[in-house]
Every structure is written in C-alpha cells, then in structure tokens.
Short mmCIF file of C-alpha atoms in Angstrom, two decimals:
data_model
loop_
_atom_site.label_atom_id
_atom_site.label_comp_id
_atom_site.label_asym_id
_atom_site.label_seq_id
_atom_site.Cartn_x
_atom_site.Cartn_y
_atom_site.Cartn_z
CA UNK A 1 97.04 131.07 117.35
CA UNK A 2 100.58 130.89 115.79
CA UNK A 3 100.37 127.38 113.19
CA UNK A 4 98.87 125.24 110.97
CA UNK A 5 95.68 124.60 110.47
CA UNK A 6 93.37 122.19 108.28
CA UNK A 7 89.93 122.30 107.20
CA UNK A 8 87.24 120.92 107.25
CA UNK A 9 88.18 118.64 109.75
CA UNK A 10 85.63 115.70 108.10
CA UNK A 11 84.45 115.62 105.00
CA UNK A 12 81.90 112.75 103.07
CA UNK A 13 81.42 113.19 99.27
CA UNK A 14 80.57 110.87 96.37
CA UNK A 15 82.62 109.54 93.65
CA UNK A 16 82.81 112.55 91.21
CA UNK A 17 82.65 115.24 92.76
CA UNK A 18 85.41 117.72 93.21
CA UNK A 19 86.35 118.75 97.19
CA UNK A 20 88.99 121.40 98.26
CA UNK A 21 91.18 120.91 101.13
CA UNK A 22 92.47 123.98 102.80
CA UNK A 23 95.68 124.70 104.86
CA UNK A 24 96.69 127.69 106.21
CA UNK A 25 100.08 128.49 108.00
CA UNK A 26 100.73 131.32 110.66
CA UNK A 27 104.78 130.82 110.75
CA UNK A 28 105.36 132.27 106.70
CA UNK A 29 107.15 128.26 105.66
CA UNK A 30 108.51 128.69 102.50
CA UNK A 31 107.74 124.56 101.90
CA UNK A 32 104.62 123.44 101.96
CA UNK A 33 103.74 119.52 101.81
CA UNK A 34 100.62 117.44 101.35
CA UNK A 35 100.37 113.87 102.62
CA UNK A 36 97.76 111.05 102.62
CA UNK A 37 97.89 108.46 105.72
CA UNK A 38 96.24 104.73 104.68
CA UNK A 39 96.39 101.86 106.47
CA UNK A 40 99.51 99.93 105.71
CA UNK A 41 100.77 102.59 104.00
CA UNK A 42 102.55 105.21 106.15
CA UNK A 43 102.89 108.80 104.89
CA UNK A 44 102.92 109.38 101.08
CA UNK A 45 103.50 112.16 99.48
CA UNK A 46 101.57 113.22 97.83
CA UNK A 47 102.74 117.22 95.93
CA UNK A 48 104.47 119.83 97.64
CA UNK A 49 105.98 123.69 96.92
CA UNK A 50 108.76 125.19 98.11
CA UNK A 51 107.76 129.05 97.62
CA UNK A 52 104.17 131.35 96.43
CA UNK A 53 103.24 129.82 92.58
CA UNK A 54 106.11 126.99 92.68
CA UNK A 55 104.45 123.09 92.99
CA UNK A 56 105.89 120.45 92.54
CA UNK A 57 105.19 116.04 92.36
CA UNK A 58 105.24 113.86 94.86
CA UNK A 59 105.16 109.96 95.57
CA UNK A 60 101.16 109.68 94.47
CA UNK A 61 99.95 113.50 92.49
CA UNK A 62 97.52 111.50 90.80
CA UNK A 63 94.02 112.88 90.86
CA UNK A 64 94.64 115.42 92.75
CA UNK A 65 95.74 119.24 91.75
CA UNK A 66 97.13 121.90 94.23
CA UNK A 67 97.92 126.06 94.11
CA UNK A 68 99.67 128.03 96.21
CA UNK A 69 99.42 132.11 94.93
CA UNK A 70 99.91 132.69 98.44
CA UNK A 71 102.26 131.90 100.63
CA UNK A 72 100.36 130.63 103.74
CA UNK A 73 97.85 128.81 101.73
CA UNK A 74 98.15 125.70 100.01
CA UNK A 75 94.71 123.97 99.15
CA UNK A 76 94.56 120.17 97.64
CA UNK A 77 91.69 119.42 95.37
CA UNK A 78 90.18 116.33 94.17
CA UNK A 79 89.24 117.74 91.02
CA UNK A 80 86.82 113.93 90.59
CA UNK A 81 86.57 112.20 93.59
CA UNK A 82 87.26 108.18 93.51
CA UNK A 83 87.03 105.61 95.97
CA UNK A 84 90.34 105.11 96.48
CA UNK A 85 91.03 108.91 97.11
CA UNK A 86 89.29 108.16 100.65
CA UNK A 87 92.23 108.61 103.31
CA UNK A 88 93.23 111.40 106.01
CA UNK A 89 95.17 113.90 104.66
CA UNK A 90 97.66 115.89 106.09
CA UNK A 91 99.34 119.27 105.54
CA UNK A 92 102.84 120.32 106.67
CA UNK A 93 105.01 123.13 106.52
CA UNK A 94 108.34 123.78 107.45
CA UNK A 95 111.30 126.59 106.56
CA UNK A 96 113.52 126.97 103.90
CA UNK A 97 115.45 123.33 102.77
CA UNK A 98 118.54 122.81 105.34
CA UNK A 99 118.69 119.06 106.69
CA UNK A 100 117.75 119.79 110.61
CA UNK A 101 114.38 121.31 109.74
CA UNK A 102 111.49 119.41 110.75
CA UNK A 103 107.97 119.58 109.50
CA UNK A 104 105.02 120.52 111.42
CA UNK A 105 101.90 118.88 110.36
CA UNK A 106 98.01 120.17 110.86
CA UNK A 107 95.64 117.60 112.31
CA UNK A 108 94.61 116.03 109.02
CA UNK A 109 91.30 116.11 106.99
CA UNK A 110 89.54 113.21 107.07
CA UNK A 111 87.74 112.24 103.92
CA UNK A 112 85.48 109.49 102.92
CA UNK A 113 84.18 108.79 99.30
CA UNK A 114 81.37 107.25 99.15
CA UNK B 1 115.93 105.05 96.32
CA UNK B 2 116.05 105.86 99.99
CA UNK B 3 113.77 104.03 102.10
CA UNK B 4 112.68 103.26 106.06
CA UNK B 5 112.30 100.04 107.43
CA UNK B 6 110.50 100.15 111.18
CA UNK B 7 108.86 96.99 113.18
CA UNK B 8 105.26 96.67 112.55
CA UNK B 9 102.61 96.70 115.53
CA UNK B 10 100.86 96.87 117.25
CA UNK B 11 103.12 97.06 120.22
CA UNK B 12 101.45 96.27 123.29
CA UNK B 13 103.20 96.83 127.10
CA UNK B 14 103.11 97.77 130.42
CA UNK B 15 103.12 101.01 132.20
CA UNK B 16 107.30 101.36 133.40
CA UNK B 17 108.31 98.19 130.60
CA UNK B 18 111.30 99.17 128.70
CA UNK B 19 110.40 100.38 124.89
CA UNK B 20 112.30 99.44 121.47
CA UNK B 21 111.08 99.88 118.16
CA UNK B 22 113.08 99.32 115.55
CA UNK B 23 113.89 101.42 112.88
CA UNK B 24 116.56 100.64 110.16
CA UNK B 25 117.19 103.11 106.55
CA UNK B 26 118.12 102.83 103.12
CA UNK B 27 120.31 106.05 101.76
CA UNK B 28 122.73 107.48 99.54
CA UNK B 29 125.52 109.15 102.22
CA UNK B 30 124.13 110.65 105.82
CA UNK B 31 121.29 112.30 105.63
CA UNK B 32 118.79 113.24 108.72
CA UNK B 33 116.86 110.90 110.56
CA UNK B 34 113.85 111.28 112.48
CA UNK B 35 110.74 109.85 115.01
CA UNK B 36 107.56 111.13 114.88
CA UNK B 37 104.38 110.54 117.22
CA UNK B 38 100.83 110.61 116.29
CA UNK B 39 98.58 110.86 119.02
CA UNK B 40 94.60 110.07 118.42
CA UNK B 41 93.24 112.13 116.43
CA UNK B 42 96.44 114.72 115.55
CA UNK B 43 98.98 115.37 112.89
CA UNK B 44 102.70 114.18 113.50
CA UNK B 45 104.72 115.91 116.01
CA UNK B 46 108.67 115.35 115.69
CA UNK B 47 109.95 113.71 118.69
CA UNK B 48 113.64 113.95 118.04
CA UNK B 49 116.10 113.87 115.57
CA UNK B 50 119.92 112.98 114.59
CA UNK B 51 121.43 114.78 112.26
CA UNK B 52 125.05 112.77 112.29
CA UNK B 53 126.33 109.30 112.69
CA UNK B 54 126.39 108.95 116.48
CA UNK B 55 124.04 111.49 116.95
CA UNK B 56 121.89 110.33 119.88
CA UNK B 57 118.91 112.47 120.35
CA UNK B 58 116.35 112.79 122.84
CA UNK B 59 113.10 114.06 124.54
CA UNK B 60 110.84 113.19 126.66
CA UNK B 61 112.32 110.86 127.74
CA UNK B 62 113.05 108.81 124.72
CA UNK B 63 116.37 107.83 122.71
CA UNK B 64 117.96 106.84 119.50
CA UNK B 65 120.99 106.84 118.30
CA UNK B 66 122.48 107.07 114.26
CA UNK B 67 124.08 104.02 113.66
CA UNK B 68 125.65 104.22 110.39
CA UNK B 69 127.01 100.96 111.01
CA UNK B 70 123.92 99.04 111.43
CA UNK B 71 121.93 102.05 109.12
CA UNK B 72 119.74 101.75 112.29
CA UNK B 73 117.87 104.50 114.45
CA UNK B 74 116.02 101.93 116.87
CA UNK B 75 113.97 104.36 119.73
CA UNK B 76 114.01 103.70 123.24
CA UNK B 77 112.65 105.15 126.11
CA UNK B 78 113.58 103.37 130.14
CA UNK B 79 109.85 103.38 130.55
CA UNK B 80 107.22 103.59 129.43
CA UNK B 81 103.73 105.96 130.58
CA UNK B 82 99.67 105.41 129.59
CA UNK B 83 100.65 108.63 128.18
CA UNK B 84 103.09 107.16 125.95
CA UNK B 85 100.68 105.51 123.40
CA UNK B 86 100.16 106.76 120.34
CA UNK B 87 101.97 105.67 116.45
CA UNK B 88 105.67 106.50 116.10
CA UNK B 89 107.05 106.84 112.38
CA UNK B 90 110.48 107.33 112.06
CA UNK B 91 111.76 109.28 108.86
CA UNK B 92 114.54 110.17 107.43
CA UNK B 93 115.45 113.55 105.30
CA UNK B 94 115.37 113.04 101.23
CA UNK B 95 115.67 116.58 98.97
CA UNK B 96 114.48 119.49 98.69
CA UNK B 97 112.54 119.15 102.32
CA UNK B 98 110.69 116.27 101.74
CA UNK B 99 111.16 113.73 104.56
CA UNK B 100 110.08 109.34 103.75
CA UNK B 101 107.86 108.39 106.65
CA UNK B 102 108.31 104.96 107.56
CA UNK B 103 105.13 102.47 107.65
CA UNK B 104 104.57 103.45 111.71
CA UNK B 105 104.12 101.69 114.79
CA UNK B 106 101.10 101.31 116.84
CA UNK B 107 102.43 101.70 120.63
CA UNK B 108 99.76 100.61 123.16
CA UNK B 109 100.39 100.91 126.83
CA UNK B 110 98.57 99.28 129.39
CA UNK B 111 98.04 100.02 133.12
#
C-alpha cells in the first residue's frame, strides 16, 4: 500500500546504545522530516531532507544522525542514546516545497530509553 | 521568529456541543496556516488549511478562517461527536517545506 511507514512501532533500549528508527515512503516525495513529540512541547523538528543526499538540521538535532541515500528512505540514528531522548518520533514527507503542500505523517515510533 | 500559540487543553465537551479551539500566530508575511488532527495511536493528519488572508478552510464539519487583523486561525465545529476526540494542532508554513506546530490541544467528547 502507498504511504509512509515507520519501524519499529515500539522500542526499548538502554542508555549508551545505538538505535536506528526507519522511515519509508512510497510517494517519491522530495522532502522528508523527523520530529519528536513530547508533552508540553508539541512537535519539534530534528532533521529534514530536501532530496537524496541533502539533509539539514532542525530545531533539536543534537544527539541524532540522519542519512538519505535513497529518496524513499530516511533513517534516524541515535548514536549513544540518553534518557532525554525518550519520546515518540514521527517521520513525515511532502512533495517539492510550496506552501500549499501538506506533510504526511507515519504512525510514529515510541522509544523508551532506560 | 515564526511561532504558533494555541489554547491549552484538555478541553472536555458533551456530544453536540459547539467547539472553538483558539490559535494565534506570529509570522513574517502571510504564511499558509493548517490544522492537523492526531487520533490515539496515530500520526498527524491534515484537517484543513488556508493559504491567504480571509480564506476559510473546512473539512468534516470543522472550519477555520485566516484572520490577518487578529493573526488568528481559530478552529470551530458546530456540533461535535465522540469520534472527534483527538489532539488538534495549529500550524504554519515556515520555509523550505518546514511547518511550525503549536503545542496541541487535547479534545475529549462525552457521549
């Protein structure tokens, strides 16, 4: 089915471990985004990508790494997880940027770091 | 910089009540404005949008009007249903396809 899928849906890990969250979209959208959602903060942008091999920092990039070797995939890696990175992570995509294009969201990954 | 402020929740209403969720924004120029909805366990979905001043976005009985005089984009619905229970986010288009979201308002509807 066409859409945007995230995996895993749930993940528990320990501080200091590396963890990668996957995001895959089937629309061939140019733009992809990673957000984290925390109580009282709404959604905060971590990283975004305008096309394959083009990525840029968002509002809260520290502690995260992204790559985009293919248009359809945009993995997010926590190189050494910390408890403050416990959150719900959402991936989104949109067509080439004009103001009228909405972002389409995945169902999220709930990440707990012990 | 650009920002969005929306009313804090939670908001609890009875079925068939009138709904208003307030949203105001600060922005350079006149960016497109959005309302997104998040149902339990799901990602955000676009509910409606308005691209210029005085535009009214509407969908599923919800409406919002882009008011540049008051820099507002309040969400309204005349008669809410239990199925409208969700978290609602006001948002504005920033740049390079980025969107700035408000902190969200949780809405609960009692049968």
